[in-house]
Amino acid sequence: AKILPARFGPMLSLMPPAAEGAGADEIVAPMPGQITRILVKVGDEVQAGQDVAIIEAMKMENILTSEARGTVTSIEVGIGDNLNVDDLILSLDLADDQSAS
């Protein structure tokens, strides 16, 4: 899940590639914050772009979305949990057409 201000759009091509870490099969905290809502449960099918959780940071709610289609295999956090950057929120088993890319 990536959350960037709209003004960063033109600069994205200039940014270095993401460091090794979470792939499309993991949703991680993009910033320190607190989980306020989990919008899916284990076993749910999710689509690319679907909202999966909400994290509150600096009094603002940020919606986290899935980057790929798949099935939720685990949820590692609960409502009210405080997270650091890159803490795992949930894992997906990617759909067959997603894992080959």
GROMACS .gro file of C-alpha atoms in nm:
model
  101
    1ALA     CA    1   0.000   0.000   0.000
    2LYS     CA    2   0.137   0.335  -0.099
    3ILE     CA    3   0.013   0.671   0.017
    4LEU     CA    4   0.174   0.972  -0.146
    5PRO     CA    5   0.055   1.328  -0.197
    6ALA     CA    6  -0.073   1.401  -0.548
    7ARG     CA    7   0.211   1.648  -0.605
    8PHE     CA    8   0.456   1.353  -0.597
    9GLY     CA    9   0.307   1.209  -0.918
   10PRO     CA   10   0.551   1.376  -1.161
   11MET     CA   11   0.846   1.273  -0.942
   12LEU     CA   12   0.762   0.903  -0.909
   13SER     CA   13   0.970   0.808  -1.214
   14LEU     CA   14   1.272   0.977  -1.053
   15MET     CA   15   1.242   0.786  -0.725
   16PRO     CA   16   1.461   0.480  -0.667
   17PRO     CA   17   1.293   0.141  -0.684
   18ALA     CA   18   1.137   0.017  -0.362
   19ALA     CA   19   1.367  -0.174  -0.134
   20GLU     CA   20   1.318  -0.546  -0.099
   21GLY     CA   21   1.034  -0.613   0.138
   22ALA     CA   22   0.661  -0.637   0.106
   23GLY     CA   23   0.529  -0.743  -0.229
   24ALA     CA   24   0.178  -0.741  -0.366
   25ASP     CA   25   0.098  -1.036  -0.138
   26GLU     CA   26   0.147  -0.830   0.180
   27ILE     CA   27  -0.020  -0.514   0.304
   28VAL     CA   28   0.216  -0.325   0.536
   29ALA     CA   29   0.188   0.001   0.727
   30PRO     CA   30   0.311   0.284   0.504
   31MET     CA   31   0.356   0.511   0.807
   32PRO     CA   32   0.339   0.494   1.185
   33GLY     CA   33  -0.021   0.498   1.301
   34GLN     CA   34  -0.310   0.316   1.462
   35ILE     CA   35  -0.544   0.066   1.295
   36THR     CA   36  -0.898   0.204   1.316
   37ARG     CA   37  -1.081  -0.040   1.085
   38ILE     CA   38  -1.016  -0.370   0.913
   39LEU     CA   39  -1.243  -0.401   0.612
   40VAL     CA   40  -1.177  -0.767   0.522
   41LYS     CA   41  -1.156  -1.100   0.702
   42VAL     CA   42  -0.953  -1.418   0.647
   43GLY     CA   43  -1.090  -1.602   0.344
   44ASP     CA   44  -1.225  -1.291   0.170
   45GLU     CA   45  -1.149  -1.248  -0.199
   46VAL     CA   46  -1.007  -0.901  -0.268
   47GLN     CA   47  -0.961  -0.717  -0.595
   48ALA     CA   48  -0.673  -0.491  -0.694
   49GLY     CA   49  -0.757  -0.144  -0.565
   50GLN     CA   50  -1.001  -0.269  -0.300
   51ASP     CA   51  -0.992  -0.098   0.040
   52VAL     CA   52  -0.869  -0.341   0.307
   53ALA     CA   53  -0.789  -0.136   0.619
   54ILE     CA   54  -0.781   0.215   0.761
   55ILE     CA   55  -0.487   0.351   0.958
   56GLU     CA   56  -0.499   0.679   1.151
   57ALA     CA   57  -0.184   0.889   1.144
   58MET     CA   58  -0.154   1.248   1.260
   59LYS     CA   59  -0.533   1.267   1.318
   60MET     CA   60  -0.601   1.171   0.953
   61GLU     CA   61  -0.751   0.844   0.834
   62ASN     CA   62  -0.563   0.679   0.548
   63ILE     CA   63  -0.727   0.404   0.346
   64LEU     CA   64  -0.500   0.113   0.257
   65THR     CA   65  -0.578  -0.075  -0.064
   66SER     CA   66  -0.473  -0.406  -0.209
   67GLU     CA   67  -0.230  -0.387  -0.500
   68ALA     CA   68  -0.337  -0.725  -0.639
   69ARG     CA   69  -0.625  -0.971  -0.659
   70GLY     CA   70  -0.621  -1.261  -0.416
   71THR     CA   71  -0.753  -1.423  -0.098
   72VAL     CA   72  -0.682  -1.291   0.252
   73THR     CA   73  -0.479  -1.562   0.430
   74SER     CA   74  -0.395  -1.384   0.757
   75ILE     CA   75  -0.464  -1.065   0.947
   76GLU     CA   76  -0.180  -0.976   1.183
   77VAL     CA   77  -0.330  -0.672   1.359
   78GLY     CA   78  -0.637  -0.573   1.553
   79ILE     CA   79  -0.838  -0.255   1.589
   80GLY     CA   80  -0.644  -0.009   1.804
   81ASP     CA   81  -0.301  -0.163   1.738
   82ASN     CA   82  -0.020   0.090   1.701
   83LEU     CA   83   0.204   0.021   1.402
   84ASN     CA   84   0.544   0.128   1.280
   85VAL     CA   85   0.644   0.170   0.916
   86ASP     CA   86   0.647  -0.165   0.731
   87ASP     CA   87   0.466  -0.359   1.006
   88LEU     CA   88   0.265  -0.640   0.845
   89ILE     CA   89  -0.110  -0.581   0.844
   90LEU     CA   90  -0.235  -0.871   0.633
   91SER     CA   91  -0.123  -1.132   0.381
   92LEU     CA   92  -0.280  -1.246   0.055
   93ASP     CA   93  -0.262  -1.562  -0.151
   94LEU     CA   94  -0.241  -1.403  -0.495
   95ALA     CA   95  -0.477  -1.516  -0.769
   96ASP     CA   96  -0.309  -1.745  -1.024
   97ASP     CA   97  -0.292  -1.475  -1.292
   98GLN     CA   98  -0.123  -1.236  -1.042
   99SER     CA   99   0.154  -1.460  -0.907
  100ALA     CA  100   0.310  -1.527  -1.247
  101SER     CA  101   0.401  -1.160  -1.301
   0.00000   0.00000   0.00000
